[in-house]
XYZ file of C-alpha atoms in Angstrom:
668
model
C 18.866 11.091 -28.934
C 19.021 7.396 -29.749
C 15.853 5.431 -28.459
C 18.033 2.357 -27.208
C 19.832 4.360 -24.514
C 22.133 2.472 -22.338
C 20.522 1.304 -19.065
C 22.867 2.776 -16.530
C 21.993 6.252 -18.178
C 18.387 5.677 -17.749
C 19.009 4.773 -14.011
C 20.910 7.709 -13.701
C 18.043 9.935 -14.762
C 15.584 8.090 -12.384
C 18.284 8.926 -9.565
C 17.611 12.499 -10.401
C 13.842 12.625 -9.434
C 13.371 13.871 -6.075
C 12.032 11.059 -3.677
C 8.972 13.000 -2.811
C 8.271 14.138 -6.415
C 8.633 10.683 -7.598
C 6.138 9.229 -5.356
C 3.513 11.971 -6.539
C 2.361 9.865 -9.609
C -1.306 11.612 -9.690
C -1.904 15.096 -10.286
C -4.113 16.883 -7.439
C -7.783 16.779 -8.349
C -9.953 19.996 -8.545
C -12.850 20.404 -6.637
C -15.087 21.852 -9.433
C -18.056 20.234 -9.790
C -20.345 18.647 -12.820
C -23.458 16.842 -13.062
C -23.239 13.947 -15.456
C -25.641 13.068 -17.946
C -25.736 9.199 -19.209
C -26.149 7.599 -22.386
C -25.412 3.956 -20.993
C -24.125 2.457 -24.368
C -21.784 5.406 -25.075
C -17.836 5.465 -24.440
C -18.466 8.282 -22.374
C -20.159 6.460 -19.795
C -18.497 3.131 -20.367
C -14.925 4.390 -19.826
C -13.409 6.555 -17.222
C -10.700 7.677 -19.961
C -9.696 6.155 -23.393
C -5.788 6.478 -23.581
C -4.459 6.660 -27.175
C -1.497 4.754 -25.277
C -2.421 1.224 -24.526
C -2.552 0.456 -20.730
C 0.231 -2.266 -21.051
C 2.246 -0.423 -23.802
C 5.515 -0.219 -21.852
C 5.296 -3.371 -19.742
C 7.600 -5.506 -22.043
C 10.269 -3.189 -22.472
C 10.704 -2.016 -18.683
C 13.940 -2.218 -17.259
C 14.648 -5.324 -15.247
C 15.308 -4.751 -11.375
C 19.038 -4.886 -10.721
C 20.662 -7.210 -8.538
C 23.281 -4.955 -6.386
C 26.903 -5.954 -6.042
C 27.563 -8.144 -3.112
C 30.317 -5.851 -1.635
C 27.941 -2.549 -1.943
C 25.022 -4.500 -0.010
C 27.362 -5.636 2.447
C 28.577 -2.277 3.099
C 25.095 -0.835 3.237
C 24.109 -3.441 5.653
C 27.062 -2.663 8.239
C 26.129 1.207 7.960
C 22.814 0.447 8.975
C 23.637 -1.974 11.585
C 26.212 0.209 13.146
C 23.274 2.660 14.004
C 21.304 0.070 16.120
C 24.079 -2.066 17.447
C 26.385 -1.844 20.505
C 29.988 -1.716 19.558
C 30.207 -5.239 20.685
C 27.483 -6.435 18.730
C 28.847 -4.620 15.705
C 32.083 -6.393 15.963
C 30.528 -9.781 15.624
C 28.482 -8.577 12.925
C 31.237 -7.105 11.081
C 33.105 -10.439 11.275
C 29.923 -12.350 9.984
C 29.865 -10.000 7.179
C 33.358 -10.314 6.217
C 33.138 -14.044 6.157
C 30.042 -13.832 3.939
C 31.166 -11.442 1.351
C 34.508 -13.505 0.915
C 32.850 -17.098 1.510
C 29.238 -18.540 0.924
C 28.125 -15.063 -0.275
C 30.066 -15.292 -3.535
C 28.550 -18.486 -4.498
C 24.893 -17.498 -3.609
C 25.260 -14.385 -5.635
C 26.315 -16.521 -8.675
C 23.295 -18.839 -8.250
C 20.909 -15.657 -7.755
C 22.373 -14.054 -11.011
C 21.669 -17.345 -12.879
C 18.335 -17.707 -11.670
C 17.439 -14.331 -12.822
C 18.897 -14.788 -15.994
C 16.782 -17.764 -16.509
C 13.722 -15.830 -15.651
C 13.895 -12.600 -17.497
C 10.054 -12.281 -17.809
C 10.065 -11.208 -14.045
C 12.328 -9.896 -11.141
C 14.560 -11.772 -8.776
C 12.330 -10.743 -5.796
C 8.796 -11.027 -7.156
C 8.558 -14.824 -6.749
C 10.010 -14.929 -3.315
C 8.100 -11.992 -2.081
C 4.705 -13.374 -3.239
C 5.872 -16.519 -1.529
C 6.738 -14.917 1.744
C 3.206 -13.078 1.916
C 1.241 -16.511 0.887
C 3.078 -18.577 3.426
C 2.588 -16.533 6.437
C 0.024 -18.268 8.971
C -0.988 -14.994 10.832
C -4.081 -13.404 10.258
C -4.142 -10.771 7.731
C -6.006 -8.280 9.737
C -3.706 -6.244 11.706
C -0.461 -7.771 10.368
C -0.927 -7.058 6.654
C -4.280 -5.095 5.554
C -3.672 -1.360 5.460
C -6.594 1.379 4.881
C -6.375 4.486 3.177
C -9.598 6.975 4.090
C -11.171 9.032 1.521
C -11.636 12.707 2.215
C -14.704 13.831 4.008
C -17.710 14.140 1.330
C -18.252 18.144 1.704
C -21.359 18.629 -0.833
C -24.670 18.389 0.964
C -26.527 15.177 0.406
C -23.709 13.255 -1.218
C -22.367 11.844 1.957
C -25.356 9.544 2.246
C -24.071 6.045 2.283
C -26.400 5.016 -0.381
C -25.332 7.991 -2.675
C -21.673 7.387 -1.841
C -21.456 3.798 -2.313
C -23.637 4.167 -5.781
C -21.290 6.755 -6.844
C -17.937 4.645 -5.963
C -19.414 1.539 -7.442
C -20.093 3.272 -10.713
C -16.512 4.869 -11.134
C -15.017 1.813 -9.886
C -16.785 -0.037 -12.885
C -15.704 2.549 -15.301
C -12.068 2.199 -14.169
C -12.400 -1.537 -14.423
C -13.719 -1.479 -17.619
C -11.136 0.759 -18.955
C -8.248 -1.186 -17.303
C -9.791 -4.478 -19.061
C -9.981 -3.086 -22.405
C -6.651 -1.899 -21.986
C -7.284 2.178 -22.547
C -6.493 3.019 -19.124
C -3.707 5.482 -19.313
C -0.252 4.011 -18.337
C 1.060 5.099 -15.151
C 4.175 6.807 -15.786
C 6.365 9.638 -14.035
C 7.125 12.938 -16.195
C 10.374 14.493 -14.926
C 9.532 17.729 -16.750
C 5.606 17.409 -17.135
C 5.549 20.860 -18.681
C 7.454 19.619 -21.767
C 6.212 15.869 -21.836
C 2.848 15.578 -20.228
C 0.934 16.399 -23.623
C -0.388 14.658 -26.789
C 2.903 15.034 -28.695
C 4.571 12.396 -25.918
C 1.876 10.191 -26.366
C 1.872 10.275 -30.006
C 5.352 9.291 -30.132
C 5.182 6.454 -27.780
C 1.825 4.913 -29.167
C 3.749 4.143 -32.389
C 6.526 2.680 -30.890
C 6.619 -1.282 -30.849
C 5.925 -2.207 -27.159
C 9.454 -4.066 -27.195
C 11.013 -0.556 -27.109
C 8.300 1.796 -26.010
C 10.007 2.436 -22.481
C 13.147 3.411 -23.993
C 11.292 6.046 -26.069
C 9.748 7.154 -22.900
C 13.252 7.297 -21.152
C 14.643 9.471 -24.032
C 12.217 11.880 -23.185
C 12.556 11.885 -19.636
C 9.524 10.099 -18.787
C 9.367 6.774 -16.864
C 6.772 4.257 -16.928
C 6.054 2.138 -13.984
C 5.155 -1.548 -13.656
C 1.769 -2.416 -13.836
C 1.694 -6.195 -13.644
C -0.156 -5.937 -10.418
C -3.045 -4.268 -11.809
C -4.576 -7.686 -13.027
C -5.144 -8.929 -9.595
C -7.092 -5.333 -8.373
C -10.435 -6.860 -9.615
C -12.181 -9.999 -9.069
C -9.263 -11.203 -7.047
C -9.181 -12.937 -3.597
C -6.766 -14.506 -1.411
C -7.636 -18.065 -1.059
C -6.550 -20.057 2.569
C -4.681 -23.241 2.144
C -2.840 -25.296 4.328
C 0.745 -24.226 4.326
C 0.485 -21.594 1.792
C -2.464 -19.415 0.278
C -3.088 -19.040 -3.320
C -4.406 -15.872 -5.402
C -7.744 -16.594 -7.412
C -8.750 -14.312 -9.910
C -11.455 -14.582 -12.683
C -11.633 -11.556 -14.794
C -14.691 -12.743 -16.649
C -16.934 -12.464 -13.658
C -19.537 -9.895 -13.832
C -20.753 -9.433 -10.249
C -20.482 -7.328 -7.203
C -20.139 -8.025 -3.368
C -21.728 -6.187 -0.735
C -21.931 -6.892 2.778
C -24.307 -5.596 5.504
C -25.146 -6.910 9.008
C -22.821 -9.986 8.309
C -24.484 -10.971 5.178
C -22.944 -11.500 1.760
C -25.047 -9.934 -1.302
C -24.199 -10.370 -5.016
C -25.274 -8.414 -8.236
C -24.270 -8.296 -11.801
C -22.755 -4.817 -12.589
C -22.231 -5.814 -16.303
C -24.828 -7.004 -18.937
C -24.208 -10.002 -21.169
C -22.412 -7.916 -23.527
C -19.850 -6.506 -20.822
C -21.560 -3.067 -20.775
C -21.691 -1.412 -17.295
C -25.345 -1.181 -16.276
C -26.777 2.029 -15.844
C -26.497 4.108 -12.516
C -29.948 4.187 -11.832
C -29.703 0.352 -11.913
C -26.647 0.119 -9.520
C -28.618 2.929 -7.308
C -31.661 0.315 -7.053
C -29.483 -2.422 -6.105
C -27.449 -0.550 -3.592
C -30.497 1.143 -1.968
C -32.080 -2.545 -1.668
C -29.233 -3.711 0.269
C -28.818 -0.807 2.384
C -32.604 -0.936 3.411
C -32.710 -4.567 4.176
C -33.712 -5.146 7.702
C -32.499 -8.712 7.780
C -30.782 -9.211 11.307
C -27.346 -10.587 11.612
C -26.767 -14.011 11.449
C -26.213 -15.814 14.583
C -22.705 -17.139 13.176
C -21.476 -14.652 10.605
C -18.866 -16.800 8.277
C -17.143 -13.377 7.600
C -15.211 -13.735 10.916
C -13.154 -16.464 9.606
C -11.303 -14.113 7.220
C -9.846 -12.820 10.329
C -8.317 -16.144 11.284
C -5.006 -17.838 11.372
C -4.457 -18.886 7.645
C -4.257 -22.690 8.445
C -7.247 -22.708 10.812
C -9.221 -20.887 8.126
C -8.181 -23.224 5.497
C -9.288 -26.316 7.338
C -12.767 -24.434 7.847
C -13.102 -23.419 4.092
C -12.146 -26.985 3.020
C -15.162 -28.121 5.527
C -17.435 -25.152 4.064
C -16.841 -26.439 0.459
C -17.482 -30.227 1.737
C -20.867 -28.807 3.197
C -22.216 -27.718 0.093
C -21.028 -24.070 -0.026
C -18.544 -23.984 -2.666
C -20.946 -21.978 -4.944
C -21.421 -19.224 -2.596
C -17.846 -18.872 -1.628
C -16.853 -18.553 -5.250
C -19.349 -15.774 -5.754
C -17.480 -14.027 -3.078
C -14.009 -14.923 -4.489
C -14.707 -13.725 -7.931
C -16.744 -10.650 -7.305
C -15.044 -7.353 -8.592
C -14.689 -5.990 -5.048
C -16.314 -5.686 -1.856
C -18.492 -2.754 -0.584
C -19.363 -2.797 3.254
C -22.043 -0.748 4.882
C -21.588 -0.265 8.488
C -24.715 1.254 10.485
C -22.556 3.512 13.338
C -21.135 6.827 12.735
C -17.801 7.918 13.362
C -17.819 11.570 12.784
C -14.393 13.426 12.278
C -13.021 11.105 15.161
C -9.673 10.196 13.802
C -9.364 6.986 16.282
C -13.040 5.899 15.711
C -12.405 6.169 11.927
C -8.935 4.336 12.241
C -10.609 1.460 14.255
C -13.375 1.020 12.075
C -11.331 1.205 8.655
C -8.413 -0.844 10.013
C -10.407 -3.750 11.354
C -14.010 -2.694 12.523
C -16.791 -5.204 13.027
C -14.975 -8.572 11.881
C -18.451 -10.049 11.645
C -19.207 -7.564 8.747
C -15.750 -7.582 6.567
C -13.973 -9.989 4.226
C -10.499 -9.231 4.756
C -9.446 -11.836 2.061
C -10.812 -9.632 -0.741
C -8.293 -7.673 -3.111
C -9.945 -4.806 -1.522
C -13.101 -3.531 0.416
C -14.704 -0.135 0.421
C -15.803 0.481 3.714
C -18.717 3.110 4.609
C -19.853 4.225 7.972
C -23.695 5.473 8.595
C -22.676 9.174 8.325
C -20.803 8.372 5.081
C -17.187 8.342 5.894
C -15.344 6.035 3.640
C -12.184 4.129 3.277
C -10.308 1.482 1.228
C -8.905 -1.783 3.055
C -6.732 -4.029 0.934
C -5.149 -7.328 1.112
C -1.359 -6.740 0.697
C -0.172 -10.009 -0.976
C -1.176 -9.433 -4.289
C 0.337 -5.912 -4.725
C 1.705 -2.518 -3.431
C 0.805 1.005 -3.538
C 1.058 1.707 -7.456
C -2.250 -0.149 -8.449
C -4.162 0.735 -5.484
C -3.148 4.294 -5.611
C -3.847 4.744 -9.219
C -7.615 3.291 -8.611
C -8.042 5.428 -5.338
C -7.094 8.690 -7.012
C -9.260 8.142 -10.230
C -12.161 7.234 -8.440
C -11.804 9.776 -5.754
C -11.344 12.543 -8.395
C -14.592 11.244 -10.405
C -16.862 11.022 -7.594
C -15.739 14.517 -6.187
C -16.245 16.106 -9.620
C -18.452 14.329 -11.687
C -20.668 11.819 -9.967
C -23.484 10.087 -11.491
C -25.989 9.872 -8.759
C -27.187 12.870 -6.665
C -29.253 13.390 -3.736
C -32.286 13.963 -5.900
C -31.573 10.940 -8.195
C -34.186 8.107 -8.236
C -33.264 4.557 -8.282
C -34.378 2.592 -11.323
C -37.803 1.338 -11.303
C -36.972 -2.352 -10.901
C -37.881 -5.278 -8.477
C -34.440 -5.117 -6.984
C -35.002 -8.345 -5.261
C -34.750 -10.167 -8.779
C -31.385 -8.866 -9.287
C -29.755 -8.920 -5.700
C -29.016 -12.402 -4.121
C -28.321 -13.021 -0.538
C -25.727 -15.760 0.014
C -26.919 -18.635 1.989
C -24.533 -20.895 3.997
C -24.929 -24.492 5.507
C -22.827 -24.382 8.790
C -22.208 -27.552 10.388
C -21.666 -27.727 14.103
C -18.004 -27.626 13.919
C -18.137 -24.870 11.710
C -20.365 -22.904 14.230
C -17.777 -23.572 17.023
C -14.965 -22.366 14.876
C -16.718 -19.187 14.184
C -17.344 -18.763 18.008
C -13.714 -19.198 18.575
C -12.647 -16.895 15.709
C -14.694 -14.111 17.313
C -13.104 -14.553 20.886
C -9.810 -14.379 19.153
C -10.780 -11.398 17.102
C -11.964 -9.330 19.931
C -8.850 -10.514 22.030
C -6.379 -9.238 19.187
C -8.318 -6.021 18.331
C -8.837 -4.712 21.838
C -5.139 -5.020 22.744
C -4.422 -2.291 19.835
C -3.931 1.439 20.919
C -4.460 4.281 18.413
C -2.980 7.899 19.440
C -2.722 10.830 16.950
C -0.497 14.046 16.548
C -1.757 16.962 14.361
C 0.769 19.684 14.516
C 1.280 22.938 12.936
C 4.969 23.264 14.108
C 5.852 23.157 10.400
C 5.310 21.570 7.013
C 6.693 21.316 3.686
C 6.863 24.852 2.970
C 9.176 25.377 6.046
C 11.303 22.368 4.918
C 11.660 24.004 1.152
C 12.586 27.313 2.650
C 15.552 25.534 4.727
C 16.376 23.103 1.816
C 15.573 19.648 3.457
C 13.625 16.992 2.554
C 10.138 17.063 4.351
C 10.083 13.195 4.381
C 13.749 13.196 6.100
C 12.318 15.641 8.571
C 9.553 13.504 9.282
C 11.658 10.597 9.688
C 14.067 12.502 11.996
C 11.447 13.419 14.145
C 10.548 9.785 14.745
C 14.151 8.701 15.401
C 14.343 11.822 17.831
C 11.225 10.963 19.571
C 12.075 7.246 20.072
C 15.483 8.354 21.491
C 13.738 10.976 23.910
C 11.491 8.165 24.932
C 13.985 5.187 25.157
C 17.565 6.539 25.177
C 18.401 4.225 22.212
C 17.758 3.831 18.228
C 15.951 0.928 16.854
C 15.344 -1.053 13.658
C 13.002 1.326 11.367
C 11.323 0.557 8.360
C 10.300 2.810 5.336
C 8.689 1.257 2.368
C 9.836 2.614 -1.466
C 8.476 1.275 -4.479
C 10.998 -0.239 -7.213
C 7.946 -0.170 -9.708
C 10.125 1.414 -12.027
C 11.399 -1.877 -12.991
C 9.496 -5.018 -14.363
C 7.713 -6.822 -11.550
C 9.176 -4.476 -8.934
C 7.897 -4.703 -5.529
C 9.268 -2.631 -2.671
C 12.766 -2.090 -1.213
C 13.331 -0.819 2.408
C 14.590 2.811 3.145
C 16.606 2.210 6.584
C 15.869 5.628 8.283
C 17.714 5.149 11.347
C 21.173 6.336 10.285
C 24.474 7.222 11.878
C 23.415 10.712 11.266
C 20.058 10.523 12.838
C 21.667 8.772 15.964
C 24.238 11.692 16.110
C 21.546 14.588 16.267
C 19.405 12.576 18.437
C 22.086 12.208 20.910
C 23.264 15.994 20.356
C 19.491 17.196 21.184
C 19.178 14.884 24.191
C 22.456 15.888 25.597
C 22.429 18.109 28.887
C 25.399 20.108 26.909
C 23.943 20.077 23.289
C 26.148 21.910 20.714
C 25.750 24.967 19.111
C 22.847 25.723 16.900
C 25.001 25.986 13.967
C 26.574 22.542 14.638
C 22.745 20.966 14.997
C 21.731 22.562 11.903
C 24.886 21.174 10.058
C 23.721 17.500 11.649
C 20.154 18.301 10.017
C 21.277 19.034 6.656
C 23.345 15.659 6.792
C 20.655 13.780 8.044
C 18.544 14.925 4.991
C 21.140 14.442 2.599
C 21.908 10.688 3.820
C 17.933 10.078 3.830
C 17.610 11.339 0.542
C 20.705 9.234 -0.961
C 19.043 6.035 0.782
C 15.596 6.637 -0.692
C 17.278 6.983 -4.109
C 19.065 4.006 -3.752
C 16.219 1.910 -2.671
C 14.218 3.388 -5.516
C 16.785 2.165 -8.048
C 16.850 -1.222 -6.363
C 20.095 -0.632 -4.677
C 19.067 -0.936 -0.891
C 20.293 -4.134 0.876
C 17.265 -5.801 2.281
C 15.536 -7.435 -0.792
C 19.260 -8.726 -2.003
C 20.055 -10.219 1.341
C 16.448 -11.710 1.334
C 16.843 -13.149 -2.293
C 20.328 -14.569 -1.269
C 18.795 -15.935 1.756
C 16.081 -17.756 0.004
C 18.765 -19.538 -2.401
C 20.718 -20.578 0.691
C 17.437 -21.952 2.355
C 16.560 -23.921 -0.710
C 20.009 -25.449 -0.909
C 19.534 -26.831 2.601
C 22.494 -27.485 4.909
C 23.577 -24.809 7.521
C 22.840 -21.212 6.958
C 25.467 -18.449 6.478
C 26.828 -16.861 9.762
C 25.235 -13.605 8.726
C 21.714 -14.704 8.955
C 22.158 -16.857 12.073
C 23.956 -13.611 13.558
C 21.317 -12.002 16.212
C 21.894 -8.702 14.537
C 20.163 -9.770 11.427
C 17.131 -10.741 13.394
C 17.364 -7.553 15.307
C 17.283 -5.185 12.313
C 14.523 -7.119 10.690
C 12.483 -6.860 13.815
C 11.170 -3.289 12.781
C 10.227 -1.408 16.086
C 9.315 1.577 13.804
C 7.350 0.683 11.020
C 6.445 3.648 8.891
C 4.353 4.570 5.580
C 3.089 7.616 3.880
C 1.187 8.187 0.774
C 1.422 11.726 -0.369
C -1.834 11.919 -2.204
C -4.482 14.694 -2.135
C -7.219 12.554 -2.143
C -6.265 10.362 0.974
C -7.712 12.133 4.377
C -4.991 9.449 6.310
C -4.013 5.796 6.357
C -3.013 3.330 8.923
C -1.850 0.054 9.896
C -0.818 -2.022 12.873
C 2.753 -2.569 14.328
C 4.322 -5.160 12.487
C 5.649 -6.524 15.473
C 4.060 -6.797 19.010
C 6.504 -4.311 20.882
C 6.564 -1.892 17.911
C 4.644 1.298 16.729
C 2.708 1.417 13.387
C 3.594 4.970 12.121
C 1.400 6.537 9.568
C 2.128 9.999 8.773
C 1.654 12.907 6.202
C 3.349 16.093 5.857
C 1.279 19.049 4.058
C 2.167 22.603 3.364
C 1.850 23.918 6.929
C 1.257 21.201 9.241
C 2.066 17.329 9.782
C 0.274 14.587 11.230
C 0.818 11.150 12.814
C -1.448 8.348 13.363
C 0.289 5.707 15.749
C -0.800 2.332 16.635
C 0.676 0.109 19.272
C 0.244 -2.555 21.746
C 0.205 -1.766 25.527
C 1.944 -2.326 27.660
C 4.797 -3.014 25.296
C 4.956 0.349 23.962
C 3.486 3.723 25.287
C 1.877 5.345 22.289
C 0.790 8.535 24.270
C 4.281 9.115 25.440
C 5.777 8.463 21.970
C 3.335 11.501 20.564
C 4.542 13.612 23.411
C 8.239 13.145 22.469
C 7.530 13.420 18.630
C 5.805 16.966 19.123
C 8.851 17.915 20.996
C 11.156 16.369 18.607
C 9.549 18.392 15.618
C 9.516 21.572 17.882
C 13.521 20.833 18.241
C 13.812 20.488 14.349
C 11.915 23.644 13.786
C 13.860 25.808 16.135
C 17.091 24.426 15.051
C 16.525 25.456 11.306
C 14.831 28.717 12.229
C 17.101 30.324 14.692
C 19.637 32.858 13.527
């Protein structure tokens, strides 16, 4: 087959990948266990892997994110709106859309395409999406930063926070070094891994010029993913600035950041030649910090990273003027952050959720690209700032590190830290705080406690059904989870609302995400049917479920191919805003605000390395729905803000909804 396949053929092939399989980018790791012996200078220690195919080999030749046809976007938009609007509201919206697609929308589409053509190095959504994140003035905690919890450590002794933190740090540095030296395996999706996930494929593509390497992969039904965000994974921080924040990254920095009791500690993890220091040296530095008895500061600067962005920007400027610039730079440019908390959480999902989503704001730095959080009993999670990137980079790192610390940790319960004076290597950062800064910190503490105490967390763990049951009945597991949310909300409120599910567009150069809209006419029909006092026959209900699954699958495929309507309308709106003048009626129509006021914000990451994850609602009167479906069970971790929403009631309705779905599918 010719290497230069027409892009529509390639796109068609990506469409054939099932939504669930497409997201499972990393193979499950095994639980076998090997003790590592270390020769520090050897490549076997310095790198977590040494790929024959350079990490960024496919980047130059990735397909560009397509701009959908205006007519199709308008059709998709109306179909989604019809599920959540009254007939009267829909008529108004229908007129606004008709006027848009035959009037101002045509000119905006031309301008968007011209702008895209002039910027072939990126995607039409990348710049505006970064801008959206960085201009928002709300605190990043609760509003943007999610968390992913590692599986509990099962091996005796390895859950000790010092042991676990040291192992995570060593494996993280190996991943980082591998990425920096361009020998990290490129992130790709194999449509048929039995045929292509092998050395033959790698030998073919490694010799292809990077300008056509992706096409060589496409020819073998292998789909490389965009890795442009990997550059901000390490040594990166969001910097508060008035009006719009910035991202700061210094890949030459050699040090690490750790926090305990509201104090910041830094120490080098690479030597002057760029080699990772020994595991015993890392162990000694982590132990020194963990054993520190320094009491918490009376005013912990850390809380400021939880503030309104303009408030924080003004305080940062004052901090620098007071002589704290060097200390702030040490935080900003550190590889990443490890946080040690003293309290235990056990296996209580609510305690873990609250600790990992926000926790003690005086012992966090929410602006860091990501932080690894460890409790006193060794439970562990990753909390990350969202402006710099999405799931592909984070999950690649998370899965590789989780796999290595499970199978081949470098530090063991009987390991001895290096015989060094760690105080000569670890530095505690000091800050000069003016009276006005101390007052700002006190204000931030009060705001933080008010905001976080308002959050409610509820959990559903159910064995009513799982992936196996879905496969048996030939329905999408993700579609059934989403259908459950729709039925639950309908049972609770008697209506359907705007619902958001994120879908990666990383198959394209500088792709970010697209929105799947799970609230459809089909889910509404099923919800109404099961809530009716005279429901239709089981055969009719089953037919409705099958239609829900089919439509959800199509929506997911369209989103992954950049053919959703949300990002396209967003891009067109940004063009209209930049021109000044009155906005098209489509954007001033209350329905546009309604569909973007996502009452149900949902997300899942089907990785075997993740225990669970979570995030807060994106609107005050909404739900944040983190979910997983496994072979024979399903789970939801739900966040809400009472009295705006009743989380307990939603969980009860969700359990009932999944029982209804199961009974319909399994009834003869």
